Structure formats: C-alpha cells, structure tokens
Coordinates of C-alpha atoms in Angstrom, one line a residue:
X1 CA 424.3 214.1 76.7
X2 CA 426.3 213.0 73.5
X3 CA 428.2 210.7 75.8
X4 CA 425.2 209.0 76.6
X5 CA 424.0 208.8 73.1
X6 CA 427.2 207.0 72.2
X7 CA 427.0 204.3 74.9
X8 CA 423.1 203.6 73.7
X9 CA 423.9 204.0 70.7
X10 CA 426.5 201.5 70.4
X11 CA 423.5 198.7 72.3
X12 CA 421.8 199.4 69.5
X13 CA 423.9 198.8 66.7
X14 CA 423.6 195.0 67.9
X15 CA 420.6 195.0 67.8
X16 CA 417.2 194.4 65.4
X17 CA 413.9 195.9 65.2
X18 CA 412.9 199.5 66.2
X19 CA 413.0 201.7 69.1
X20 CA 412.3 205.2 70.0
X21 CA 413.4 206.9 73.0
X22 CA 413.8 210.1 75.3
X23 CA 416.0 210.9 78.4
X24 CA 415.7 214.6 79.8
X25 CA 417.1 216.0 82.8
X26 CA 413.9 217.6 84.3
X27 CA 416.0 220.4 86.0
X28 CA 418.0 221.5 83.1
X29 CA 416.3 220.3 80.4
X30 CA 419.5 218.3 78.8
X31 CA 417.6 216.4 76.1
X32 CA 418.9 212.6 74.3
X33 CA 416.2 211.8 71.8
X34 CA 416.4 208.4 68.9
X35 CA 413.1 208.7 67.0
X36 CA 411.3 210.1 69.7
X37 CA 408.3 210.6 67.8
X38 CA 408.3 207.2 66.1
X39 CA 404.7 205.7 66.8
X40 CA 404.3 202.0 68.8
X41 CA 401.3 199.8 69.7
X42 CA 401.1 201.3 73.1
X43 CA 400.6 197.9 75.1
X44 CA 399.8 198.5 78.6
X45 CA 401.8 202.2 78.4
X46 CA 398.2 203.8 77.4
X47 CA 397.3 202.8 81.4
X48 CA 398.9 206.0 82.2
X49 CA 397.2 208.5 80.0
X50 CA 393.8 206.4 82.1
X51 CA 395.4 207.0 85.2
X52 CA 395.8 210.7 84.4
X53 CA 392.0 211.1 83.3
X54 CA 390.5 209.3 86.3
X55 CA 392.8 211.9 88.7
X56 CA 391.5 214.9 86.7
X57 CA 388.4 213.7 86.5
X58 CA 388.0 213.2 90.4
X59 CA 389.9 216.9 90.9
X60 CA 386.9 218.2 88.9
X61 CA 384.6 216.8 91.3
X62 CA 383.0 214.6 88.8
X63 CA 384.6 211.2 90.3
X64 CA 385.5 210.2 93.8
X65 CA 388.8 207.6 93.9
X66 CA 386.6 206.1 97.4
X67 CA 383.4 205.4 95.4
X68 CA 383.4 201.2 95.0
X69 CA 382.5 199.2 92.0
X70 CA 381.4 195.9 91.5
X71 CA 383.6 193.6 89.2
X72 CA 381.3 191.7 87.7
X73 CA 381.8 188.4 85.5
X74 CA 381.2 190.6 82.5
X75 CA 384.7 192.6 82.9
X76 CA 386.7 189.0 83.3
X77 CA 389.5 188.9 80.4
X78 CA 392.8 187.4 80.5
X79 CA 396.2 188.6 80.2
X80 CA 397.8 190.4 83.3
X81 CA 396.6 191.3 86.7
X82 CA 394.6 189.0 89.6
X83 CA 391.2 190.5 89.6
X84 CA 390.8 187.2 87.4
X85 CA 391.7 185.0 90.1
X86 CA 389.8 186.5 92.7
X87 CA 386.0 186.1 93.6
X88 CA 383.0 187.2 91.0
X89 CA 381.2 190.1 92.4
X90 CA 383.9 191.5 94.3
X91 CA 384.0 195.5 95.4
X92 CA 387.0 197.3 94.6
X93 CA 387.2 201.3 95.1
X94 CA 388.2 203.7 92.3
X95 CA 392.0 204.5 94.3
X96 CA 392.1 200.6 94.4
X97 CA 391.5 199.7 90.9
X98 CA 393.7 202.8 89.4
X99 CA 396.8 201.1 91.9
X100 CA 396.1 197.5 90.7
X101 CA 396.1 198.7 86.5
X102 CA 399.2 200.4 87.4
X103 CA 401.2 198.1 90.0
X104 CA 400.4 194.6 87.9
X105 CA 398.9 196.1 85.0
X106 CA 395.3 194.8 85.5
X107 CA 393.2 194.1 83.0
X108 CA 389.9 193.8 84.4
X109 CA 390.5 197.0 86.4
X110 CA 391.8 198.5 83.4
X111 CA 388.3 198.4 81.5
X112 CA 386.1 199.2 84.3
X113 CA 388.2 202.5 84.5
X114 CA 388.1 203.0 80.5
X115 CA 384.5 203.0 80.9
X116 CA 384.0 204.9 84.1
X117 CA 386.4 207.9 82.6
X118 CA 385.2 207.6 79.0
X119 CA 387.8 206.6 75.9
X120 CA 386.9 209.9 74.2
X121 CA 387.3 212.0 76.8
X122 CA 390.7 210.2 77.7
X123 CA 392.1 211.4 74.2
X124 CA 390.6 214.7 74.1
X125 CA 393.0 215.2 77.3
X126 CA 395.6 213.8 76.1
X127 CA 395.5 216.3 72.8
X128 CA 394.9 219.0 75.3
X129 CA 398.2 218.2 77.0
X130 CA 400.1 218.1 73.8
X131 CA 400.7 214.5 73.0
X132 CA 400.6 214.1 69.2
X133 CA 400.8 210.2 69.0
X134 CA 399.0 208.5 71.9
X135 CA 395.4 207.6 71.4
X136 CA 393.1 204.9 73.2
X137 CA 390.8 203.0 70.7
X138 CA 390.1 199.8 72.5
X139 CA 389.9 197.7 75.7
X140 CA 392.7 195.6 77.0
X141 CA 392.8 192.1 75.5
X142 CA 390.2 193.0 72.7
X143 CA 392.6 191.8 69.4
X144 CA 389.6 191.2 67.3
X145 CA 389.8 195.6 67.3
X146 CA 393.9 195.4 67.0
X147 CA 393.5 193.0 64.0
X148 CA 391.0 195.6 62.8
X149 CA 393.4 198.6 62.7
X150 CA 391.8 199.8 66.4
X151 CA 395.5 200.0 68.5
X152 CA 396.1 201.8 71.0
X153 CA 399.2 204.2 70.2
X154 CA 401.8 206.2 71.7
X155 CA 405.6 207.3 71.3
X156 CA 408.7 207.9 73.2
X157 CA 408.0 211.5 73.1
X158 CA 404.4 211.8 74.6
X159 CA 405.4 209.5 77.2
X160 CA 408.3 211.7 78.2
X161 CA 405.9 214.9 78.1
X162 CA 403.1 213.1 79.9
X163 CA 405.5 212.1 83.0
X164 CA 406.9 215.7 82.8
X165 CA 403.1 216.5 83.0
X166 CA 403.4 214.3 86.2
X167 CA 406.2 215.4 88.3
X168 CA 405.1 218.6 87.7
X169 CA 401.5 218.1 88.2
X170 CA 400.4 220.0 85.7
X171 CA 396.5 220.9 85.4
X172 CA 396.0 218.9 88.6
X173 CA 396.3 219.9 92.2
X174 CA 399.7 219.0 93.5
X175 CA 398.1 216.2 95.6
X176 CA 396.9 214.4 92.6
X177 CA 400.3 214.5 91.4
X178 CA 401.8 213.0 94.0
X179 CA 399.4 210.4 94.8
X180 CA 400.1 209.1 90.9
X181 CA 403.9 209.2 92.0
X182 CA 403.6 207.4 94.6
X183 CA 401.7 204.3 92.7
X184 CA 403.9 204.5 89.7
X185 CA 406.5 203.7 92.6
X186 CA 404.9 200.8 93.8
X187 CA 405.5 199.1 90.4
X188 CA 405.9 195.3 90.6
X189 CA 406.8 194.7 87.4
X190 CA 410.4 195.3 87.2
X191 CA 412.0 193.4 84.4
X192 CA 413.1 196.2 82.2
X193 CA 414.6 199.4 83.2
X194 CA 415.3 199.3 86.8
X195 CA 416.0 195.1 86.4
X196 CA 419.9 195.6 86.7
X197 CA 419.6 199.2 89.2
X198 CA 420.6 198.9 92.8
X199 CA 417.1 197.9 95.2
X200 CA 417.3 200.9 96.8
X201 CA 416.7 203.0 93.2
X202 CA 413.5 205.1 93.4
X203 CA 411.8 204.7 90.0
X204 CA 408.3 205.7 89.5
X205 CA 407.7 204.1 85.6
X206 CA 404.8 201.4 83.7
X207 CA 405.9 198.8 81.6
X208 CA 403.7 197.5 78.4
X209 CA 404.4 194.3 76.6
X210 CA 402.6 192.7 73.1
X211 CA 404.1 189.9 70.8
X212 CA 407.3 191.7 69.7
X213 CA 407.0 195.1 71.7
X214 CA 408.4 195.8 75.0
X215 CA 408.1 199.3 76.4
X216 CA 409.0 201.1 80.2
X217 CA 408.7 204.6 81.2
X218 CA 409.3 206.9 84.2
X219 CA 410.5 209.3 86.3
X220 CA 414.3 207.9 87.8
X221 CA 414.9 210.0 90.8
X222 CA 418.9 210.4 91.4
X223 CA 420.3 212.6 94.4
X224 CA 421.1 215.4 91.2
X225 CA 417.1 215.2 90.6
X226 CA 415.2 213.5 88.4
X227 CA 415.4 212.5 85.2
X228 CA 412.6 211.3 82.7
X229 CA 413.0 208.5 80.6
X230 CA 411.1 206.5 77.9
X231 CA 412.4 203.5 75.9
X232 CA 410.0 202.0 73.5
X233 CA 410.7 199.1 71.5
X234 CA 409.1 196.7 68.0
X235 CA 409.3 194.6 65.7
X236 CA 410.9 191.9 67.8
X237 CA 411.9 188.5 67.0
X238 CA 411.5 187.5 70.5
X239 CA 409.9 189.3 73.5
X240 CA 413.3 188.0 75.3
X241 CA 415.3 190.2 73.0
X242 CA 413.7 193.3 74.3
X243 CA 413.3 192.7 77.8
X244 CA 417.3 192.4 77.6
X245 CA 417.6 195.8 75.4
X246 CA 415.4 197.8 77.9
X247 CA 417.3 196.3 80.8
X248 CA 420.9 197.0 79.6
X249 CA 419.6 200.7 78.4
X250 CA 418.4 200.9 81.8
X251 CA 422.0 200.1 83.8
X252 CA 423.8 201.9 81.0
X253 CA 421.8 204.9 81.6
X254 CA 422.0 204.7 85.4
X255 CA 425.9 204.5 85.2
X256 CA 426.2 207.2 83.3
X257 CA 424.3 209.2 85.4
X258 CA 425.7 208.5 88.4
X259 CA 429.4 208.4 87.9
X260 CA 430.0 210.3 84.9
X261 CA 429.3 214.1 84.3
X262 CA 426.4 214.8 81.4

C-alpha cells in the first residue's frame, strides 16, 4: 500500500495537529499504518466497544436485546441523539437503544447501556480482545470526569482490531455479528469518511467528535472485499479542519482502491 501512503501522506503534510490511522485489506492482510498506536480521547468511538459488550453479553444469555427500559428524567444529558427531545418516561428496548447510540450517537441511550452492561466489565473485554489503548472511564457528557483525567481512550489500532473482531465475529455467534453490521450501516452521520463516496457505497463505520478531535471508523465494503479503516484525529484548531481531513482521506482512499492496483 506504499502508494497509498504517499497520497495520505502528502494530505497530511498540509496539515496541523495529530492523527493516527490504519487501513488493512481484510482478505490479504495488506497493512498502511501512521501512528497506529497513538492514543486519542475516544469521543463517541468508545460506543462500539459498548455495542460489542451488550451483544456478548445477550449471547451469554445474561441480557435480552427485546427486554425494555424506561428512560427516565434522570438519564436526560445533552449533546447528540433525540431521546432528549422525546417524551419523559418513554420505553425503549435493548436492540432499540444499541441502534439509536450507534445511528445518531445517543447520549441518553448511551448511559443506560453503560450501566446495564457494566463499565468494568466493558474493559475487561476489551483487554480480552487485545486492544491495548481503549478504555471506558466515564458517561457521555460527564466533563467534570474528562477535566479530572477520567477520558475515555482509544487508538487507530484497536479500532481496526475491534472491527476485524466484527466482520469476523469473533467470540460471538455469527448472528450477533451481523446484526452489529447491519446497524453500523445504518449510520446517519456521514460527514467524514464516506462524505465525498458515491451514495450507493456500503460503509458500516461510527464517528466521534470533542473540541479539536474528529474520528470515523469501519468496515468499507468494495466488490474486491472489504477493507478496514480507522482515521483518528487531535489537537485541532477548528473541528472544521478535521471534518475536511477525514473527508478527503476518505475519497482519496476510496479512489485508490477502486481504480488503482494496491
């Protein structure tokens, strides 16, 4: 892929702050890596690693994606998502709130899943699945814990190991697998790596944004097979800059890809 790396490479040399990120043919296992394991706040990216507890835990028999929960007024919080605009007291189902934090990255639904699966147990299987970096220490929109040193963390790397962990369903029944697929699909927010891609692109990926940090990562299914990619970036001047940086990684990638040989 040292074509590749040159094209991206010569993005970044415009550009400030920091980035890390993989691209890996699944099939092959043709690898482009810049600071892969370079550490990020993990914005709304750490709604994966959730995701991936709540299916294990239901394959265990221990939850049920149809049981219902109640959102109540204690769960409001702003920031993304529309459980906030909706009703108090409304009943959403497990499969519901797992599409909604992953479709508009909602907030509300995101905490009531953190405490259904259990923060802990969330890292202990993320350790268990070999990502070094990514670790949940607080609740969506809680900055008072961020100020404090409590971030959430991840890096280019586990993100690319935990979709491989994905596709490939691994430690899940293949069903589980491909239900998570098929929301990660349904994404809504598309402002980063599939902005410039042609409608008809099948991308299964989660963004994550902060002041100065703008991430996306996913699975980019091309009639070769899929590939796996991860773009995280910081220390931005303005949010604006790294929209644009993902976005133009994203078409340059794509190109590549599809009309030139790896």
């Amino acid at each position: 892929m040292e074509a590749l790396r040159q094209k991206i490479e010569d993005i970044l040399a415009a550009d400030t702050g920091c980035w890390g990120m993989v691209v890996t043919n699944h099939a092959t296992g043709a690898r482009l890596e810049l600071n892969p394991e370079m550490v990020f706040p993990a914005a709304s990216m750490i709604k994966v690693p959730i995701m991936y507890e709540i299916m294990r835990q239901t394959a265990a028999g221990k939850l049920s994606l149809d049981e219902t929960l109640v959102v109540t007024s204690g769960y409001r919080t702003g920031g993304a998502g529309i459980l906030k605009e909706l009703r108090p007291d409304i009943t959403m189902t497990v499969r519901e709130l797992v599409t909604l934090m992953i479709i508009v990255s909602d907030n509300i639904a995101t905490n009531m899943l953190i405490d259904l699966a259990g923060m802990d147990q969330v890292n202990r299987t993320m350790t268990g699945l070999g990502l070094k970096s990514t670790v949940l220490r607080r609740r969506m929109m809680d900055f008072d814990a961020a100020r404090a040193g409590n971030e959430n963390e991840t890096s280019a790397a586990d993100l690319a190991r935990l979709f491989a962990h994905l596709l490939s369903s691994t430690g899940l029944p293949p069903a589980y697998g491909a239900l998570m697929l098929d929301i990660l699909k349904r994404q809504q927010i598309r402002d980063k790596l599939p902005y410039f891609l042609p409608e008809e692109t099948v991308i299964a990926h989660k963004t994550g944004t902060l002041p100065g940090v703008e991430h996306d990562a996913g699975i980019l299914f091309l009639p070769g097979g899929p590939y796996i990619i991860s773009v995280l970036t910081g220390g931005l001047t303005a949010n604006v800059q790294g929209l644009q940086l993902v976005a133009n990684i994203g078409k340059t990638i794509y190109h590549h890809l599809c009309f030139r040989e790896e």
